CSV table of C-alpha atoms in Angstrom, one decimal:
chain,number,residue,atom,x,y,z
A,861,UNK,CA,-1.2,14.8,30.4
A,862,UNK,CA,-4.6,13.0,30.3
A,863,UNK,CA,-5.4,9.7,31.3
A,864,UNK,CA,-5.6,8.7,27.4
A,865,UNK,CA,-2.5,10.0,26.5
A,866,UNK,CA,-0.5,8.7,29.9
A,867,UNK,CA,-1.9,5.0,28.7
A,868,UNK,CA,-1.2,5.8,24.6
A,869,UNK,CA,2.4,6.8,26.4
A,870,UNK,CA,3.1,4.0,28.6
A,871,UNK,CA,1.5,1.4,25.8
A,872,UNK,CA,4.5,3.1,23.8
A,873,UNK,CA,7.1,2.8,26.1
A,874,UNK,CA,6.6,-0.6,26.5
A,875,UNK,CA,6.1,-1.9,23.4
A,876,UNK,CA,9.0,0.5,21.5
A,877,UNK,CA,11.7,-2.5,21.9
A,878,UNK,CA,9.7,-5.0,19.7
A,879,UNK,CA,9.5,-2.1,17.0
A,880,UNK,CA,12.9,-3.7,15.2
A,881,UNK,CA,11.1,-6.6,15.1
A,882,UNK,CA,8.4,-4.6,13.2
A,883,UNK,CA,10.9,-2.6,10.8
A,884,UNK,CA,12.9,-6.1,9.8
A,885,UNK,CA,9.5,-7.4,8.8
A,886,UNK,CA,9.0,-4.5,6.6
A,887,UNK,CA,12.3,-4.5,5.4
A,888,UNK,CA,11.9,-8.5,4.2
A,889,UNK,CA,8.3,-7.3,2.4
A,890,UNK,CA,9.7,-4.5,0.5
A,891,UNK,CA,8.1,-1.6,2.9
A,892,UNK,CA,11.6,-0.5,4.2
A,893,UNK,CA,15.4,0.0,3.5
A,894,UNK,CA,17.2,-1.6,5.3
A,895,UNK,CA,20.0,0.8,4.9
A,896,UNK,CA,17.6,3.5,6.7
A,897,UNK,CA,15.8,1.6,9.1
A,898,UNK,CA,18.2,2.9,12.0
A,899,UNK,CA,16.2,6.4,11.2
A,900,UNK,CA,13.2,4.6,12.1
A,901,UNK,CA,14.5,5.2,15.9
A,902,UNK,CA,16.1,8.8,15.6
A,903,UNK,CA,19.6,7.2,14.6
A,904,UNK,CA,21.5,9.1,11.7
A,905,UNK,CA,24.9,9.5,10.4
A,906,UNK,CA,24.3,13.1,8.9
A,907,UNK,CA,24.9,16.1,10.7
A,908,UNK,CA,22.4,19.0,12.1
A,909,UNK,CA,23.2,21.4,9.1
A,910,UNK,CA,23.9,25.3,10.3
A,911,UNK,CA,20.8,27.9,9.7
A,912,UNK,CA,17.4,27.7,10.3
A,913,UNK,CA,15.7,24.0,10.1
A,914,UNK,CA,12.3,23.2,10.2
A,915,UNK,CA,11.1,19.9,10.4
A,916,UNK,CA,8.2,19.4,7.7
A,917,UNK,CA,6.4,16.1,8.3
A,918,UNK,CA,4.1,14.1,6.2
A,919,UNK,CA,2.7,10.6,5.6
A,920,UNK,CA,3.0,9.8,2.1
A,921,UNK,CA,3.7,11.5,-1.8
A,922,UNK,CA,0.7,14.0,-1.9
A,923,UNK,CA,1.8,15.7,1.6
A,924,UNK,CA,5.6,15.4,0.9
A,925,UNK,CA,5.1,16.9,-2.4
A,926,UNK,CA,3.0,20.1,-0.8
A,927,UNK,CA,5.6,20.3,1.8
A,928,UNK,CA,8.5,20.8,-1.3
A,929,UNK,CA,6.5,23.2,-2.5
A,930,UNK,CA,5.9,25.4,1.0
A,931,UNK,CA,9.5,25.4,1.4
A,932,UNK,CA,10.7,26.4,-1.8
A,933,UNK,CA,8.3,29.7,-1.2
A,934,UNK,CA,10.0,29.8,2.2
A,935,UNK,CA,13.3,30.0,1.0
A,936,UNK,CA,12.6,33.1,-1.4
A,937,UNK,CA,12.2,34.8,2.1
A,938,UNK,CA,14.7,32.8,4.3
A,939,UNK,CA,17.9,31.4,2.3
A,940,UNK,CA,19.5,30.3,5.2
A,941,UNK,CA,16.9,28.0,6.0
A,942,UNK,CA,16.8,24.3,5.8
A,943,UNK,CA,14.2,21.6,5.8
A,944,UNK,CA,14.1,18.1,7.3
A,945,UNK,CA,11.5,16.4,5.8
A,946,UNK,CA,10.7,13.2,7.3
A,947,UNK,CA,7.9,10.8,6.0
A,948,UNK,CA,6.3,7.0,7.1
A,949,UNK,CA,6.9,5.7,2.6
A,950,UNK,CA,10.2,4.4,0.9
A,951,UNK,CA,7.9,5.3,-2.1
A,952,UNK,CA,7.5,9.4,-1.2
A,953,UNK,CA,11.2,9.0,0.3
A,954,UNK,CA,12.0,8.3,-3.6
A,955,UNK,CA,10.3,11.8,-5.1
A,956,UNK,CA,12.0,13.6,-2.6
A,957,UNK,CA,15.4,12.1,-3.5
A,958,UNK,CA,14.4,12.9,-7.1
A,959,UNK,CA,12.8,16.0,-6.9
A,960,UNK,CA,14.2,18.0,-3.9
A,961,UNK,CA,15.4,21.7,-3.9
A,962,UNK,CA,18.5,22.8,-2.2
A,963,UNK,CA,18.6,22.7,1.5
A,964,UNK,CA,16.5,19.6,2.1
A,965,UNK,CA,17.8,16.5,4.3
A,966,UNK,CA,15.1,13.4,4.0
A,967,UNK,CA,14.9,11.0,6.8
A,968,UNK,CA,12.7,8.6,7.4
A,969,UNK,CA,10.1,9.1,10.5
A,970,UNK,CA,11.4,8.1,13.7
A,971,UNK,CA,8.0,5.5,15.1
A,972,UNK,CA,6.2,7.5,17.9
A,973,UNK,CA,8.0,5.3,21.0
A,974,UNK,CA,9.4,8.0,23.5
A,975,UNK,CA,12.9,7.1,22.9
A,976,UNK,CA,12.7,7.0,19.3
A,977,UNK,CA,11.3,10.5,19.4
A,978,UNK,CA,13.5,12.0,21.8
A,979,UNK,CA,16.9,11.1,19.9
A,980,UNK,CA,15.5,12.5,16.7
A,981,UNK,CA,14.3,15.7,18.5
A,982,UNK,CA,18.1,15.7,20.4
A,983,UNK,CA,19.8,15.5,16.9
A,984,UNK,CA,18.2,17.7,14.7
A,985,UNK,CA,17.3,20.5,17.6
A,986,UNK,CA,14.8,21.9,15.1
A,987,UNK,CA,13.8,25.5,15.2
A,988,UNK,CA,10.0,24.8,14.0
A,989,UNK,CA,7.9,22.3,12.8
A,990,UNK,CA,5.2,21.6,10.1
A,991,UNK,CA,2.7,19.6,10.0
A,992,UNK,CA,0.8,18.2,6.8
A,993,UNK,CA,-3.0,17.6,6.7
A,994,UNK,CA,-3.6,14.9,9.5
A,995,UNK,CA,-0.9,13.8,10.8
A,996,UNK,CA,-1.0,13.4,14.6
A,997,UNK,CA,1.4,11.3,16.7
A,998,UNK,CA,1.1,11.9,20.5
A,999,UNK,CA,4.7,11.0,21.6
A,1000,UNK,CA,5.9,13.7,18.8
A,1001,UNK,CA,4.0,16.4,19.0
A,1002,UNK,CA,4.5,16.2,22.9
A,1003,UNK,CA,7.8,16.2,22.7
A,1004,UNK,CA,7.6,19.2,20.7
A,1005,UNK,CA,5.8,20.9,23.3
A,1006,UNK,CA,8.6,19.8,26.1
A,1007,UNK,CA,10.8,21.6,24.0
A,1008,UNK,CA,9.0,24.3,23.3
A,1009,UNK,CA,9.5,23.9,19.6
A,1010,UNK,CA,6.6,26.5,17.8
A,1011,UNK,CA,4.5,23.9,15.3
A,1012,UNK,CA,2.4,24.5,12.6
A,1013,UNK,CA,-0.5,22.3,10.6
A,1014,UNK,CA,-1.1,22.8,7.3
A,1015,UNK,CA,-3.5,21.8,5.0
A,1016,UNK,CA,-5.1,20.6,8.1
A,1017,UNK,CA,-8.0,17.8,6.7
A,1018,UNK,CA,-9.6,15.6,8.5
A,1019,UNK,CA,-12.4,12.7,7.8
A,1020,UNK,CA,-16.3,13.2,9.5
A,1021,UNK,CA,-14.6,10.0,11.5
A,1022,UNK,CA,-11.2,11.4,12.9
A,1023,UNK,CA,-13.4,14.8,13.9
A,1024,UNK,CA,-16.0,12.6,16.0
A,1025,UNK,CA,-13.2,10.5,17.2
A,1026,UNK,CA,-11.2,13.7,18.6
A,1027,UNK,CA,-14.8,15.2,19.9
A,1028,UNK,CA,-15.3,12.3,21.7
A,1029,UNK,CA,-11.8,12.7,23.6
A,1030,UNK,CA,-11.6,16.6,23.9
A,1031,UNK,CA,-8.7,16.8,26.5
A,1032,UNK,CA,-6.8,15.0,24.4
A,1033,UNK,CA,-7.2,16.7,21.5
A,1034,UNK,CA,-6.8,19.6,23.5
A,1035,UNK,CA,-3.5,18.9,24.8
A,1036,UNK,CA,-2.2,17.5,21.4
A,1037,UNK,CA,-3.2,20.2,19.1
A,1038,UNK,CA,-2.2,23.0,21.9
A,1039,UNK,CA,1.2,21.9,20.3
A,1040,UNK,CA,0.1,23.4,17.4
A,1041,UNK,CA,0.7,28.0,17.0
A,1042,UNK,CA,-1.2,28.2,13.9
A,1043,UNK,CA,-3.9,25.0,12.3
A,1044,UNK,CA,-4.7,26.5,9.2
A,1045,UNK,CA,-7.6,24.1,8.0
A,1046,UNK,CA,-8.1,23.0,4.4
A,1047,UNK,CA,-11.9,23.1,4.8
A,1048,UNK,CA,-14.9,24.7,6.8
A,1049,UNK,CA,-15.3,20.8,8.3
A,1050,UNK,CA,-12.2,20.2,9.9
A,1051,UNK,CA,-12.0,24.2,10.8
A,1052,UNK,CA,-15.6,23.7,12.8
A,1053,UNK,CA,-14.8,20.2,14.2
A,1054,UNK,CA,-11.5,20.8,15.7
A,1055,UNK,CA,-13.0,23.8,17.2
A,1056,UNK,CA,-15.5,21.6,18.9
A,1057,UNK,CA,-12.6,19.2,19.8
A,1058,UNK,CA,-10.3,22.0,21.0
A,1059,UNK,CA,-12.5,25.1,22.4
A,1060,UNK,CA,-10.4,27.0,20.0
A,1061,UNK,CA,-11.6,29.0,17.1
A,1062,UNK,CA,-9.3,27.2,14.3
A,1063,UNK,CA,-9.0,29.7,10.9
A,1064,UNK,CA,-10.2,28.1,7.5
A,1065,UNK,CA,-7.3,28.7,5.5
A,1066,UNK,CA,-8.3,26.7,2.3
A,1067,UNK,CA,-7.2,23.7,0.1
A,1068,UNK,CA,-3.1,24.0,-0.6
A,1069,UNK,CA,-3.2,21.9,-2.9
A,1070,UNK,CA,-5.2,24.0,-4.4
A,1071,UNK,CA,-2.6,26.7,-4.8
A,1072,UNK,CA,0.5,24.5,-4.8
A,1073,UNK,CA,2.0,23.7,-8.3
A,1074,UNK,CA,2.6,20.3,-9.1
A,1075,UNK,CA,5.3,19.6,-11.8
A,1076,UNK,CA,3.7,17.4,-14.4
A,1077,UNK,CA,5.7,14.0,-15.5
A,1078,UNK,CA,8.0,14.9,-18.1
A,1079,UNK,CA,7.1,14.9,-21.7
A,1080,UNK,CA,10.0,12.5,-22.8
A,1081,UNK,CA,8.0,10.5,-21.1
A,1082,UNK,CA,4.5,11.1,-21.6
A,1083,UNK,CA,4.7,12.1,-25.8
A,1084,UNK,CA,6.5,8.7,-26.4
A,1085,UNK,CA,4.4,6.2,-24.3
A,1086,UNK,CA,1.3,8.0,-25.9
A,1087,UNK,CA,2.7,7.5,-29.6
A,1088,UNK,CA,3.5,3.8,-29.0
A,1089,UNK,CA,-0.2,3.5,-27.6
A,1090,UNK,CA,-2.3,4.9,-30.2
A,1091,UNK,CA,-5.5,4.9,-29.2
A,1092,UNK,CA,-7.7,6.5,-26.7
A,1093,UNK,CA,-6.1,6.1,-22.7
A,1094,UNK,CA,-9.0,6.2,-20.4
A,1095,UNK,CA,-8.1,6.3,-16.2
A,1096,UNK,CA,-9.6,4.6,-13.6
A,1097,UNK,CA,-7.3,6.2,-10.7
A,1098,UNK,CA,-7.5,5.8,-6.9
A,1099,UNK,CA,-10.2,3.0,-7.0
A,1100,UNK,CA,-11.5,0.5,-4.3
A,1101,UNK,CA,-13.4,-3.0,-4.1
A,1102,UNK,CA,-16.6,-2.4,-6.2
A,1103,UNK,CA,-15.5,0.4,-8.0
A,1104,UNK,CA,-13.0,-1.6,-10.5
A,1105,UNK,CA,-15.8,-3.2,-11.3
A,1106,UNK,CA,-18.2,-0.3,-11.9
A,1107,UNK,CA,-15.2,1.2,-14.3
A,1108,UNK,CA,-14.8,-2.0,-16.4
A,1109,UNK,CA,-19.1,-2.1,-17.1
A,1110,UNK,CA,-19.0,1.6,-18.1
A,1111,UNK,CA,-15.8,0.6,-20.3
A,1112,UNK,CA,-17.3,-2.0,-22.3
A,1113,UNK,CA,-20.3,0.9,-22.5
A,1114,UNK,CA,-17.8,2.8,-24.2
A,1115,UNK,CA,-16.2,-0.2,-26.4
A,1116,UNK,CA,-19.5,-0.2,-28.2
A,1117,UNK,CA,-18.7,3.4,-30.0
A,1118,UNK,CA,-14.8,2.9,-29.2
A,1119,UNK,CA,-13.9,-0.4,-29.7
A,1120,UNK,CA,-10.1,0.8,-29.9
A,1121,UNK,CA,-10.4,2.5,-26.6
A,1122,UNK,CA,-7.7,1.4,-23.5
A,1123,UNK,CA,-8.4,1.3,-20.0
A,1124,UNK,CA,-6.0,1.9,-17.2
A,1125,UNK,CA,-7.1,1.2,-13.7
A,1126,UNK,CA,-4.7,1.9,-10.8
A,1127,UNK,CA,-6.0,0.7,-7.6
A,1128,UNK,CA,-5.7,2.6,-4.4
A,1129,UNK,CA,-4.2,-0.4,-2.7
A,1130,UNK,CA,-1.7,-2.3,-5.3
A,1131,UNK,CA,-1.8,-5.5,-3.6
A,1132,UNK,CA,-5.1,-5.7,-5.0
A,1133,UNK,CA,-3.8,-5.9,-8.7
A,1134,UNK,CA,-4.0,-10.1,-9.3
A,1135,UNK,CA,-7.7,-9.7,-8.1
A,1136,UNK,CA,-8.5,-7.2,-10.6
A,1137,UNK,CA,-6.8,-8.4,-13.4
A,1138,UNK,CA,-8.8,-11.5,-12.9
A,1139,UNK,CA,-12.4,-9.4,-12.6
A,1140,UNK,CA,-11.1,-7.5,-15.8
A,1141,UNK,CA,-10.6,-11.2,-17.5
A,1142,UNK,CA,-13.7,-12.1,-16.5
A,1143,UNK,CA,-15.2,-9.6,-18.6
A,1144,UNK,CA,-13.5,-10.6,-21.4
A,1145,UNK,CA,-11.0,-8.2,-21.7
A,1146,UNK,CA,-7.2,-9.4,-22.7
A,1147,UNK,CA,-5.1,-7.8,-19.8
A,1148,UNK,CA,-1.9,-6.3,-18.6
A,1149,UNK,CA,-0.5,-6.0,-15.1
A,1150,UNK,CA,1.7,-3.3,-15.1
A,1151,UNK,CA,3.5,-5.0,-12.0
A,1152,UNK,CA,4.7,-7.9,-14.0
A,1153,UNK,CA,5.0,-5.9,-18.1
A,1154,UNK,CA,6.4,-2.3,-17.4
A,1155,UNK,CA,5.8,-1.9,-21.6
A,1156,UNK,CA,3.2,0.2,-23.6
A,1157,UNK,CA,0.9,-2.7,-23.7
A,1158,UNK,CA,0.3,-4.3,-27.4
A,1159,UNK,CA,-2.6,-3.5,-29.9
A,1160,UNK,CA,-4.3,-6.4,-28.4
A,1161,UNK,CA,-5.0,-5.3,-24.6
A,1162,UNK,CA,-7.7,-3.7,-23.6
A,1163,UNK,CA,-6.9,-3.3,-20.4
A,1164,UNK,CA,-4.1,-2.5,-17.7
A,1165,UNK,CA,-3.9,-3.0,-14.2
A,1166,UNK,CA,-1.6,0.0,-13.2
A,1167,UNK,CA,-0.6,-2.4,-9.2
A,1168,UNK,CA,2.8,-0.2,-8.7
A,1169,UNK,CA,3.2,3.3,-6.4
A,1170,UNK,CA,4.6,6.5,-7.5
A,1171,UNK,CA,3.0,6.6,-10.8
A,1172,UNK,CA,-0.6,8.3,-10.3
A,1173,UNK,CA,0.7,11.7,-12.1
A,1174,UNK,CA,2.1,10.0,-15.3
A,1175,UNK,CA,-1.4,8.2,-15.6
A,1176,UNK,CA,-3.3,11.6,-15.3
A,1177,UNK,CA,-0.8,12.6,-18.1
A,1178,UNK,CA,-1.2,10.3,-20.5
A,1179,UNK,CA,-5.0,10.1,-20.4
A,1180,UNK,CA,-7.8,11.6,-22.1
A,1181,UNK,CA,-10.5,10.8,-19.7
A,1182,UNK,CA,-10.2,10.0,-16.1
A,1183,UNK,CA,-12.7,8.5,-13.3
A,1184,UNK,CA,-11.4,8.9,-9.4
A,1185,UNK,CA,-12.7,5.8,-7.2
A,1186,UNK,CA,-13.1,6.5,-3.2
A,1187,UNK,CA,-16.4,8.2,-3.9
A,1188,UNK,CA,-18.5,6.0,-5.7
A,1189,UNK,CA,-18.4,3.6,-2.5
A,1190,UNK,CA,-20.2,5.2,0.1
A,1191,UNK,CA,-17.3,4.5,3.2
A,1192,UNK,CA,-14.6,5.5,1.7
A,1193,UNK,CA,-15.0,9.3,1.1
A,1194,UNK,CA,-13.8,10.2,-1.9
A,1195,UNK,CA,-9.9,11.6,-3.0
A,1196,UNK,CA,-8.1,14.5,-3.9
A,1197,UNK,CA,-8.9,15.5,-7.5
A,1198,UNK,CA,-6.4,18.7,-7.5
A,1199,UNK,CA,-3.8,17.5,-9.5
A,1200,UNK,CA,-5.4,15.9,-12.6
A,1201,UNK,CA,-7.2,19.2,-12.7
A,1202,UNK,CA,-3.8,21.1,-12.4
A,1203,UNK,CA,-2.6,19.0,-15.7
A,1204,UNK,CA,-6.0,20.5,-17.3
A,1205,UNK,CA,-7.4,16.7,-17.1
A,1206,UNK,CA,-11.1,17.1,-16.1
A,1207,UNK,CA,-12.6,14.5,-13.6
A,1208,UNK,CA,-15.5,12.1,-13.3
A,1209,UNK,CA,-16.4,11.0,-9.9
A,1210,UNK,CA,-19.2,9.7,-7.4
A,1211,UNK,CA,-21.7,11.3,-5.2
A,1212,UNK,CA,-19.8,10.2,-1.5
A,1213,UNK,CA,-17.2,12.5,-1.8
A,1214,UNK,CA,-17.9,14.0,1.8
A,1215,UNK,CA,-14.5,14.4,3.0
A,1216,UNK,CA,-13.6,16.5,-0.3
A,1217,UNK,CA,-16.7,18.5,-0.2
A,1218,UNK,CA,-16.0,21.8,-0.5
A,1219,UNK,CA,-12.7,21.1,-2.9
A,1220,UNK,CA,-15.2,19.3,-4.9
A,1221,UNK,CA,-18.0,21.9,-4.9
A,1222,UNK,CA,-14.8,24.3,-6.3
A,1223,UNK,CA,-14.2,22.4,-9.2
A,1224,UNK,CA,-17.4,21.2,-10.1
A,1225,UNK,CA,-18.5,25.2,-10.1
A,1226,UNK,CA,-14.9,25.8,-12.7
A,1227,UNK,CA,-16.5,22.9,-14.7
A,1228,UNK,CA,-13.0,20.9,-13.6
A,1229,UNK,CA,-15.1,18.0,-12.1
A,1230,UNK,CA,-18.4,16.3,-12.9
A,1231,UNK,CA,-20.1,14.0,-10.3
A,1232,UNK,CA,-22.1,11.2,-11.6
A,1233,UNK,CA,-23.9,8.0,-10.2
A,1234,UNK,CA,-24.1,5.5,-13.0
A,1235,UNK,CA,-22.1,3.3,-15.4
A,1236,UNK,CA,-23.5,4.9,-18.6
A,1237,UNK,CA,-22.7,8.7,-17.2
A,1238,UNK,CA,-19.4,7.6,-16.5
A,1239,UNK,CA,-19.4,6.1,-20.2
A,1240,UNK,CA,-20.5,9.4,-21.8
A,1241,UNK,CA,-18.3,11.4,-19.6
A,1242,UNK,CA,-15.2,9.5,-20.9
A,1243,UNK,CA,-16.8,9.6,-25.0
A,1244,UNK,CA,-17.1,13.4,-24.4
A,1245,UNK,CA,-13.5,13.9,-23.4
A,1246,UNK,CA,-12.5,11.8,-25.8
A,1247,UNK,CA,-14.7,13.6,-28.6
A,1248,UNK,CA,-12.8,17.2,-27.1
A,1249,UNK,CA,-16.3,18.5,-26.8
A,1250,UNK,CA,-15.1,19.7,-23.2
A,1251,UNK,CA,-13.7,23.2,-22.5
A,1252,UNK,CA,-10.3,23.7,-21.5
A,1253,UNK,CA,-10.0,23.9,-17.6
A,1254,UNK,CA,-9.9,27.9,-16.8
A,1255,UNK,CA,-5.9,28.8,-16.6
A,1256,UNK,CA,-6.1,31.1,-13.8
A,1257,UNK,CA,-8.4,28.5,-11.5
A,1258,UNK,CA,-5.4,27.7,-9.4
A,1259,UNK,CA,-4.3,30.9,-8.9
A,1260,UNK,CA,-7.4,32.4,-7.0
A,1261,UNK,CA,-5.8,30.0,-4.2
A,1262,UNK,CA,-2.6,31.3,-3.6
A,1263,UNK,CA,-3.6,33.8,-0.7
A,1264,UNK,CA,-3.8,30.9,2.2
A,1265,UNK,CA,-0.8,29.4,0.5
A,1266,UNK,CA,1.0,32.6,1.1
A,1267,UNK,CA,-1.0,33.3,5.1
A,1268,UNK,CA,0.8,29.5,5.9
A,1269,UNK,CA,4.2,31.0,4.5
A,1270,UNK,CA,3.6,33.9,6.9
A,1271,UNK,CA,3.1,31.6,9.8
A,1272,UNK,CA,6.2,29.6,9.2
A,1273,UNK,CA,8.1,32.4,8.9
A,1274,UNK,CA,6.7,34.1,12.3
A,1275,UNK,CA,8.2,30.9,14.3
A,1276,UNK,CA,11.5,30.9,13.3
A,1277,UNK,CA,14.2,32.5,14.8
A,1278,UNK,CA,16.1,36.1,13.1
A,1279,UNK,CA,18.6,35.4,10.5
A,1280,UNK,CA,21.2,37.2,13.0
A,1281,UNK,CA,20.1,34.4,15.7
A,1282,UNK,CA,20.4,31.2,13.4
A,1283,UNK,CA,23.7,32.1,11.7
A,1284,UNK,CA,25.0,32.7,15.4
């Protein structure tokens, strides 16, 4: 190991027994259950199931959601095989309760202390391991290497600022991603920058989120909640400090022509909400904190502060025009704008979108994204898609993607062991 890691190790072994002390926090504020926390430190009641397992890991909803979807194309090939899919939310831990094929076990993560690691990786004995997008914890992926457990990293995306940070600590990264059999990289930037990091060529698979298939929010939901509005829903999804702002200027552009119009703004950080609700008051706008009045909002309000989780997708459903924050600030750079564009919902968004580059350069070319800089474009954008002047999304978009879906499948599949072997 390198001198980083030892340190990053021995920080972790000694501060791993105040981690309860962490997890109760988070259980009194909501982040935890405290039924599960024991899974926070490998502990479980359930047993290893028989077959194949693979442990798919991701952070949050968007990764959990692409790690469903890679497994459900696994299991067309391998039946026998199961998935543990562990994740760091309560919120993503919900989706996958609600909205998990056959064969799947959720636990929570076990934190990335030594001991916490090593229970979970004694328990479940997994056969292989997937990765999603950037998720790199040192104590877990070398524990995967101890036990020579084959790892894969999908979707692999990284910021301009995690790529200079690994390039600036090359054995590390070196020794961390070695865990790693195949890193198939969402974009030329993390592909080129990891090489740099690693001295490995890395392959640029392309976006899977651009190939995986989302299931839209059902339309016993959507159809109802849109009737009981009854005016135009406009979206401001994903946004930041500055940018709520920006949203509510071009809105009361917009008033001016639409004066019925409602605007919907769901911060990227909910804890936000009261401060946005008051900027939107400011304004002169009667609103509606979605945290407090879970109802279609009355005739009256003009605007709602969407502060909850889980509920980006039915607010790309039941809009007609939708702005995505994170690149209108210039630090932030920029989110994914796959799935409104997957529910046919064409996005406005700002020029600092530099850790979506390419995915943006995609959609803007399929006319699925525009990129603007101003209050008033945003304005017109939203009067155009509410005027239906725009052109249906092209069907088939999606589609052209499902080749490095399908060359991640085949990597999977290569690590795990023969059907003979796993029902032995």
């Amino acid at each position: 190991m390198t001198a980083t890691l030892t340190l990053y190790r021995i920080g972790a072994t000694l501060l791993e027994p105040f981690a309860p002390i962490l997890v109760r926090n988070r259980v009194k504020s909501g982040k935890e259950r405290p039924e599960r926390s024991g899974e926070r430190f490998g502990r479980t009641n359930l047993a290893r199931p028989g077959g194949a397992l693979i442990w798919m890991h991701g952070a949050s909803v968007g990764e959990s959601r692409l790690l469903l979807d890679l497994f459900e194309a696994l299991r067309t090939q391998r039946p026998d095989a199961y998935a543990l899919v562990t994740t760091q939310t309560t919120t993503s831990a919900d989706m996958i309760a609600a909205s998990a094929p056959q064969h799947v076990i959720h636990q929570m993560a076990p934190v990335d202390g030594p001991r916490a690691v090593t229970r979970f990786l004694q328990h479940w004995r997994p056969d292989a391991a997937v990765f999603a997008e950037g998720e790199i914890w040192p104590n877990m992926l070398l524990g995967l290497k101890r036990g020579r457990i084959p790892a894969v990293m999908a979707n692999a995306r990284m910021t301009t600022r995690s790529i200079d940070s690994w390039n600036s600590r090359k054995s590390s990264a070196r020794a961390l991603f070695g865990a790693f059999q195949f890193i198939g990289a969402a974009d030329r930037q993390t592909a080129e920058g990891l090489g740099r990091a690693t001295g490995h060529e890395i392959t640029t698979v392309g976006n899977l989120k651009m190939a995986a298939r989302i299931t839209p929010p059902p339309q016993d939901k959507v159809v109802p909640f849109v009737k009981a509005i009854g005016r135009p829903i406009l979206l401001a999804a994903s946004t930041h400090p500055g940018e709520d702002a920006f949203a509510i200027e071009a809105f009361a552009a917009l008033r001016v022509s639409t004066p019925d119009a409602l605007l919907v703004i769901v911060p990227r950080h909910p804890d936000r909400g009261s401060t946005i609700v008051d900027e939107a008051r400011g304004r002169g706008f009667t609103v509606q904190q979605w945290s407090k009045e879970r109802s279609p909002p009355q005739q009256g309000t003009s605007v709602v502060v969407a502060d909850t989780m889980g509920e980006l997708l039915f607010w790309y459903a039941v809009a007609g025009g939708i702005y995505l924050g994170g690149a209108t600030k210039q630090d932030v750079g920029g989110h994914n704008a796959v799935e409104p564009a997957q529910l046919d919902k064409r996005v406005f968004t700002g020029p600092h979108g530099y850790n979506f580059r390419e995915t943006f350069e995609i959609l803007a070319q399929n006319d699925a994204l525009v990129i603007g800089k101003t209050a008033v474009q945003l304005a017109d954008f939203w009067r155009a898609e509410l005027s239906a002047r725009s052109a249906p999304i092209r069907a088939a978009l999606f589609d052209d993607f499902r080749a490095p879906f399908d060359r991640t499948i085949e990597a999977i599949l290569a690590m795990l062991p023969t059907k003979a072997a796993s029902d032995a």
